[in-house]
Amino acid sequence: MNEMELAELPALQAFQNIGYDYKPGSELGPNSEDPERTSLSDVVLRGRLERKLREINPSLPDEAIEDAISQLLGSNSPDLLKNNKDFHEKLVNGIQVEYEVDGEPRGDFVDVFNFEEPEKNDFLVSNQVVIQIGEGPQRRPDVIVFVNGLPIAVLEMKDPTNPQASMGNAYKQVTDRYVNDIPDLFHYNELIGILDMNNAELGCLSAGWEWFSPWRYIDEEKDATDELPPSEVLIRGAFDKKRLLDLIQNFILYADEDGKLGKKLAAYHQFYAVNSAVESSREVVPNPDEDRIGLVWHTQGSGKSLSMVFYAKKIRGESSMKNPTLVFLTDRNDLDDQLYKEFKKHGLDAEWADSDNRVELRDRLDREAGGIIFATIQKFQTTDDEVQYPEVNDRENVIVVADEAHRTQYKSLATNVRDGLPNASHLGFTATPIEKEDRSTTNTFGGYISQYTIRESEKDESTVPIYYESRLAKLQINNPEIEDKFNELMESKSDDLKQEMKRKWTQLRRVIENSEERTEMIADDIVEHYNNREIEGKAMVVAISRQAAVNLSRKIRANPDAPETRVVISGQEDFIDDPISNDELKRRFKDDEDPFEIAVVCDKWLTGFDAPHLHTLYVDKPMKNHNLLQAIGRVNRVYKDKPGGLIVDYIGISKRLKEALDKYTSEVRNDAMLDIEEAVKVMKDKHKKVADFFAAVDYSDWPQLEELERKRLLYKAQNEVLVTEEREDKFRESMKELKKAHALVTPHSAASDIRADVAFFEAVLGAINSIEDSNNPDEMEDLDSAMKELVAEGVGIEDLIEVTGFDKWEKEKPVLSDEFLEDVEEVEFENLQVKMLRQLLENEITTRKKGNLAKYESFEKELKETIEKYNEGFGSTQQVIDELRDIADRIQETDDRQEELGLNDEELAFYDAISANTETEIDEDTLKEIAQELKQNLKDSVELDWTNREKIRAEIRSEVRSVLRQNGLKMYKHDNLVDPIVTQAEAFYGGAAA
């Protein structure tokens, strides 16, 4: 079978099945009986084009149609992509023409496609169309799709049985050979498809191969697409007549980035998500009883910002929206700036409320119709003399789009948004998951209208997997008398001040900032590690503070082998003489050819910053939850042949990473959706509990009181709380519960109803807190200096330990995969010596346990007991360290034992599985022989399909019994050995094959 039989003919049949006409290229002319092309250089079927333009524009005269065709087929630039952009804009917006009526000039637009009624257009698919431009070579694209005679798509097929005919080669054939030899064809091109029997990728002109992507499902036929070849799914999905015209009209963008024009096509997940959001908007915006459009969760790196651009582009064209006003809100200035620039570079006219003047935003919002406005949610603050945010715009076709919807968009400032825009509808976008405990987000924005998970994005290769490596920088106490020196320094100070200074100076940040030896060793390790990365791109280092970032940057730059390294922090001028502007640093770092290769950051660039060539993130800063997920997502962007991103951990983020990833990879469950009315009921109960403290206080009109009267009211309210210490504690706890419940419900109307009460209660709590004495700031400054010297003397670097956690396998595991989650372990900081040693052991045991369950489960149990004893305060810290070191020594001894027995890893694991579970004595030679036979007989299990695990387990169980019987073990005595051996076999082979 050849390429024609395996790929081309099935594709042509799929087109015909969805209503396309078909004509082979030989019948289009110019030598055919009924030619539609007058020469080999013709790429437009002019007769079809002219006929359809007259049908679509029946009221326009012939001269207008001829003028439109002349404009459409003409090109004014030697730049192919500029011509393509000009054609696309005419195709979507219509062609402006002038003609005379009764001697008077008249202007109008000629529509090229009938976007409202797709079936009234002319759809034709043809194959093997011979094209020759001038004296150039003849080229014969496999499949061309014509709409109204215009060649809007080219599909190149490859024979999947020919190892030389790769998908990548097909892409190069189209984008290099065809584009160079027959550029006229691509003047009109909207889509490019690369297909064979088993693969199908869709992209557009100017897009690199890495940006071509599959089309996973066919709208309403989503559940059936696994039964269809990918090429048929792509054709029936993207080239369905209605969807094809929708893609062309609403999902193609051109962007001018640094003076270079580029073209972008939506991926399938963006197409379906935006259409779902638009459909939900149609239902919600005119509905006075519902203002929640929904929530779009698309994993970071999958083009969320671009999806928001597509949404804005399409929703503004919806006639039912009546020229809506779109308000895009973020919670950080850098995200606001990034999103605004994303819109501007794609040609959408947007306004940015970037000043600190709160009134400016209100002026922009106060409009009759239209507009795209960007602002941070913090700009929705009341002025000093306002208790409630004023109404700014009461129109019903205002749509508020929240970026990273789960963070601040449902808290107190969100109430101001709803007060200012009372009839607006709300749509949320997020790149990180909604926590199971977080009901507020879906209560605020509605349920999910689209989800695109990390697993789906990696499958589609729209993001790359992230890998993890732990290189913990161990800290030690160099001076055992540091505690005595501390007490001497604090001898004459108050207990409160002593505790404050101890708390402040035992923070990890202070330790890291003042450990020069540790900083230098990490810097040298980063340089060596980075230089050994055989991958094109750049790296980012995340430091615990701005000062630590400056320190680390300087140490890296001091290394003669280091590439160009710069620090990127806010307030650079406080740390650096003549700093380079952050905008210039961003421009340089995003340029993959610029020599600036390592950026040392603290907070900047960890969200809303995309540099696809960024491949490594060195982390020396504790992070958690969404901040951690956002940070690690910096390295998951697709770039050329980049296989993945790498997280290098110097600080021990594994526990928080595991916690975050558990939320990130877990499926959204039904119980995550809490009915809003239930939450309102809880909030009301918590409100009553706090209000009962002030039964004797009338605070109903407190916002209207003069300042002096407010102070008197607060004084009275404090007295109602401070009756006893127990009552104060109960008030604090009740307030904590109320604030949590209120935040959960906000900005529901029920939360707005008690907003003034909650503000009063918080004012009372603030007044109580202000009663506590504050320490003298000058005294604190002097002690800071003394403590800095003490920490610098007492804390140093012991060594740098590489803890990959994968031992003999010597490979990195994807940080977002299920396999890696089994290897991520906890790191605590109550005592650095104990915890660093604990981390080393846990990684080692976890790694080895997979290879030998019986042996390392016992070590695991012992380690757990030792840590529990430490946590419960039994024994000294040094005794615990000694026990941990003893475990490490005995783990090392197992390697020597393996060598003595002459067994490999798998054989030793089966040996230990038997010896640990047998109730009768079995001699060593027999044990070794059984272990070797088990390894030999079960090794084929690696190749088995572990999808049906119960079936595979049964087969292995049968084989194990056979081996035991053949070696003289009677099953009525030794049947208890079977399950441990089967479990060990599954640990060896099942995880990799599953």
PDB file of C-alpha atoms in Angstrom, residues 668-800:
ATOM      1  CA  VAL A 668     -12.690  17.932  39.348  1.00  0.00           C
ATOM      2  CA  ARG A 669     -15.196  16.086  41.492  1.00  0.00           C
ATOM      3  CA  ASN A 670     -18.871  16.668  41.969  1.00  0.00           C
ATOM      4  CA  ASP A 671     -18.439  17.293  45.669  1.00  0.00           C
ATOM      5  CA  ALA A 672     -16.242  20.289  44.848  1.00  0.00           C
ATOM      6  CA  MET A 673     -19.373  22.101  43.763  1.00  0.00           C
ATOM      7  CA  LEU A 674     -21.086  23.468  46.867  1.00  0.00           C
ATOM      8  CA  ASP A 675     -24.467  25.015  46.413  1.00  0.00           C
ATOM      9  CA  ILE A 676     -24.197  28.729  47.072  1.00  0.00           C
ATOM     10  CA  GLU A 677     -27.268  28.792  49.297  1.00  0.00           C
ATOM     11  CA  GLU A 678     -25.660  26.298  51.664  1.00  0.00           C
ATOM     12  CA  ALA A 679     -22.627  28.571  51.891  1.00  0.00           C
ATOM     13  CA  VAL A 680     -24.898  31.567  52.533  1.00  0.00           C
ATOM     14  CA  LYS A 681     -26.558  29.689  55.391  1.00  0.00           C
ATOM     15  CA  VAL A 682     -23.183  28.952  56.985  1.00  0.00           C
ATOM     16  CA  MET A 683     -22.146  32.580  56.591  1.00  0.00           C
ATOM     17  CA  LYS A 684     -25.330  33.820  58.259  1.00  0.00           C
ATOM     18  CA  ASP A 685     -24.790  31.471  61.194  1.00  0.00           C
ATOM     19  CA  LYS A 686     -21.214  32.751  61.619  1.00  0.00           C
ATOM     20  CA  HIS A 687     -22.445  36.337  61.357  1.00  0.00           C
ATOM     21  CA  LYS A 688     -24.989  35.810  64.140  1.00  0.00           C
ATOM     22  CA  LYS A 689     -22.317  34.251  66.346  1.00  0.00           C
ATOM     23  CA  VAL A 690     -20.132  37.377  66.088  1.00  0.00           C
ATOM     24  CA  ALA A 691     -23.061  39.799  66.271  1.00  0.00           C
ATOM     25  CA  ASP A 692     -24.074  38.261  69.611  1.00  0.00           C
ATOM     26  CA  PHE A 693     -20.943  39.761  71.156  1.00  0.00           C
ATOM     27  CA  PHE A 694     -22.412  43.205  70.498  1.00  0.00           C
ATOM     28  CA  ALA A 695     -26.025  42.683  71.534  1.00  0.00           C
ATOM     29  CA  ALA A 696     -25.798  45.791  73.736  1.00  0.00           C
ATOM     30  CA  VAL A 697     -24.200  47.947  71.026  1.00  0.00           C
ATOM     31  CA  ASP A 698     -26.103  49.772  68.305  1.00  0.00           C
ATOM     32  CA  TYR A 699     -23.780  49.856  65.294  1.00  0.00           C
ATOM     33  CA  SER A 700     -26.471  49.856  62.576  1.00  0.00           C
ATOM     34  CA  ASP A 701     -25.543  53.339  61.271  1.00  0.00           C
ATOM     35  CA  TRP A 702     -21.831  53.299  62.060  1.00  0.00           C
ATOM     36  CA  PRO A 703     -20.639  54.202  58.486  1.00  0.00           C
ATOM     37  CA  GLN A 704     -22.536  57.493  58.708  1.00  0.00           C
ATOM     38  CA  LEU A 705     -21.082  58.529  62.058  1.00  0.00           C
ATOM     39  CA  GLU A 706     -18.582  61.336  62.459  1.00  0.00           C
ATOM     40  CA  GLU A 707     -15.013  60.319  63.265  1.00  0.00           C
ATOM     41  CA  LEU A 708     -15.269  61.072  66.999  1.00  0.00           C
ATOM     42  CA  GLU A 709     -18.528  59.176  67.349  1.00  0.00           C
ATOM     43  CA  ARG A 710     -16.992  56.191  65.513  1.00  0.00           C
ATOM     44  CA  LYS A 711     -14.110  56.116  67.976  1.00  0.00           C
ATOM     45  CA  ARG A 712     -16.513  56.156  70.924  1.00  0.00           C
ATOM     46  CA  LEU A 713     -18.541  53.326  69.358  1.00  0.00           C
ATOM     47  CA  LEU A 714     -15.435  51.219  68.812  1.00  0.00           C
ATOM     48  CA  TYR A 715     -14.322  51.831  72.389  1.00  0.00           C
ATOM     49  CA  LYS A 716     -17.677  50.606  73.669  1.00  0.00           C
ATOM     50  CA  ALA A 717     -17.572  47.588  71.364  1.00  0.00           C
ATOM     51  CA  GLN A 718     -14.081  46.650  72.568  1.00  0.00           C
ATOM     52  CA  ASN A 719     -15.300  46.635  76.148  1.00  0.00           C
ATOM     53  CA  GLU A 720     -18.004  44.126  75.145  1.00  0.00           C
ATOM     54  CA  VAL A 721     -15.281  41.782  73.926  1.00  0.00           C
ATOM     55  CA  LEU A 722     -12.555  42.321  76.511  1.00  0.00           C
ATOM     56  CA  VAL A 723     -14.590  41.143  79.470  1.00  0.00           C
ATOM     57  CA  THR A 724     -12.433  38.081  79.921  1.00  0.00           C
ATOM     58  CA  GLU A 725      -9.483  36.579  78.091  1.00  0.00           C
ATOM     59  CA  GLU A 726     -11.610  33.568  77.213  1.00  0.00           C
ATOM     60  CA  ARG A 727     -14.260  35.827  75.670  1.00  0.00           C
ATOM     61  CA  GLU A 728     -11.607  37.633  73.632  1.00  0.00           C
ATOM     62  CA  ASP A 729     -10.270  34.312  72.353  1.00  0.00           C
ATOM     63  CA  LYS A 730     -13.767  33.230  71.373  1.00  0.00           C
ATOM     64  CA  PHE A 731     -14.293  36.520  69.543  1.00  0.00           C
ATOM     65  CA  ARG A 732     -11.053  36.106  67.615  1.00  0.00           C
ATOM     66  CA  GLU A 733     -11.971  32.548  66.631  1.00  0.00           C
ATOM     67  CA  SER A 734     -15.499  33.556  65.654  1.00  0.00           C
ATOM     68  CA  MET A 735     -14.146  36.410  63.546  1.00  0.00           C
ATOM     69  CA  LYS A 736     -11.782  34.030  61.789  1.00  0.00           C
ATOM     70  CA  GLU A 737     -14.693  31.747  60.909  1.00  0.00           C
ATOM     71  CA  LEU A 738     -16.878  34.644  59.763  1.00  0.00           C
ATOM     72  CA  LYS A 739     -14.203  36.168  57.528  1.00  0.00           C
ATOM     73  CA  LYS A 740     -13.613  32.781  55.928  1.00  0.00           C
ATOM     74  CA  ALA A 741     -17.330  32.210  55.383  1.00  0.00           C
ATOM     75  CA  HIS A 742     -17.821  35.747  54.092  1.00  0.00           C
ATOM     76  CA  ALA A 743     -14.934  35.402  51.657  1.00  0.00           C
ATOM     77  CA  LEU A 744     -16.431  32.113  50.493  1.00  0.00           C
ATOM     78  CA  VAL A 745     -19.758  33.705  49.629  1.00  0.00           C
ATOM     79  CA  THR A 746     -18.513  37.120  48.431  1.00  0.00           C
ATOM     80  CA  PRO A 747     -19.611  38.704  46.138  1.00  0.00           C
ATOM     81  CA  HIS A 748     -23.043  37.078  46.485  1.00  0.00           C
ATOM     82  CA  SER A 749     -25.732  39.589  47.391  1.00  0.00           C
ATOM     83  CA  ALA A 750     -26.090  38.006  50.827  1.00  0.00           C
ATOM     84  CA  ALA A 751     -22.468  38.850  51.513  1.00  0.00           C
ATOM     85  CA  SER A 752     -23.059  42.435  50.403  1.00  0.00           C
ATOM     86  CA  ASP A 753     -26.002  42.649  52.820  1.00  0.00           C
ATOM     87  CA  ILE A 754     -23.744  42.122  55.839  1.00  0.00           C
ATOM     88  CA  ARG A 755     -20.664  43.812  54.430  1.00  0.00           C
ATOM     89  CA  ALA A 756     -21.003  46.875  56.688  1.00  0.00           C
ATOM     90  CA  ASP A 757     -21.352  44.620  59.757  1.00  0.00           C
ATOM     91  CA  VAL A 758     -18.253  42.640  58.857  1.00  0.00           C
ATOM     92  CA  ALA A 759     -16.317  45.865  58.328  1.00  0.00           C
ATOM     93  CA  PHE A 760     -17.386  47.018  61.790  1.00  0.00           C
ATOM     94  CA  PHE A 761     -16.361  43.735  63.407  1.00  0.00           C
ATOM     95  CA  GLU A 762     -12.975  43.936  61.676  1.00  0.00           C
ATOM     96  CA  ALA A 763     -12.557  47.495  62.947  1.00  0.00           C
ATOM     97  CA  VAL A 764     -13.174  46.259  66.488  1.00  0.00           C
ATOM     98  CA  LEU A 765     -10.657  43.466  66.047  1.00  0.00           C
ATOM     99  CA  GLY A 766      -8.130  45.916  64.620  1.00  0.00           C
ATOM    100  CA  ALA A 767      -8.621  48.225  67.579  1.00  0.00           C
ATOM    101  CA  ILE A 768      -8.014  45.345  70.010  1.00  0.00           C
ATOM    102  CA  ASN A 769      -4.850  44.353  68.152  1.00  0.00           C
ATOM    103  CA  SER A 770      -3.587  47.919  68.286  1.00  0.00           C
ATOM    104  CA  ILE A 771      -3.629  47.775  72.080  1.00  0.00           C
ATOM    105  CA  GLU A 772      -0.596  45.490  72.101  1.00  0.00           C
ATOM    106  CA  ASP A 773       2.708  47.303  72.743  1.00  0.00           C
ATOM    107  CA  SER A 774       5.133  47.643  69.829  1.00  0.00           C
ATOM    108  CA  ASN A 775       8.904  47.389  70.239  1.00  0.00           C
ATOM    109  CA  ASN A 776      11.223  50.384  69.838  1.00  0.00           C
ATOM    110  CA  PRO A 777      12.267  50.508  66.138  1.00  0.00           C
ATOM    111  CA  ASP A 778      15.723  51.982  66.883  1.00  0.00           C
ATOM    112  CA  GLU A 779      16.483  49.171  69.299  1.00  0.00           C
ATOM    113  CA  MET A 780      15.346  46.649  66.673  1.00  0.00           C
ATOM    114  CA  GLU A 781      17.715  48.160  64.110  1.00  0.00           C
ATOM    115  CA  ASP A 782      20.723  47.868  66.452  1.00  0.00           C
ATOM    116  CA  LEU A 783      19.862  44.266  67.229  1.00  0.00           C
ATOM    117  CA  ASP A 784      19.446  43.508  63.526  1.00  0.00           C
ATOM    118  CA  SER A 785      23.080  44.461  62.989  1.00  0.00           C
ATOM    119  CA  ALA A 786      24.280  42.326  65.894  1.00  0.00           C
ATOM    120  CA  MET A 787      22.168  39.360  64.813  1.00  0.00           C
ATOM    121  CA  LYS A 788      23.477  39.613  61.259  1.00  0.00           C
ATOM    122  CA  GLU A 789      27.025  39.170  62.530  1.00  0.00           C
ATOM    123  CA  LEU A 790      25.980  36.296  64.769  1.00  0.00           C
ATOM    124  CA  VAL A 791      24.189  34.417  61.963  1.00  0.00           C
ATOM    125  CA  ALA A 792      27.105  34.979  59.581  1.00  0.00           C
ATOM    126  CA  GLU A 793      29.431  33.461  62.183  1.00  0.00           C
ATOM    127  CA  GLY A 794      27.189  30.620  63.260  1.00  0.00           C
ATOM    128  CA  VAL A 795      25.658  29.302  60.047  1.00  0.00           C
ATOM    129  CA  GLY A 796      27.678  27.999  57.137  1.00  0.00           C
ATOM    130  CA  ILE A 797      27.697  25.443  54.385  1.00  0.00           C
ATOM    131  CA  GLU A 798      28.515  21.815  55.056  1.00  0.00           C
ATOM    132  CA  ASP A 799      28.282  20.462  51.569  1.00  0.00           C
ATOM    133  CA  LEU A 800      26.110  20.287  48.504  1.00  0.00           C
TER     134      LEU A 800
END
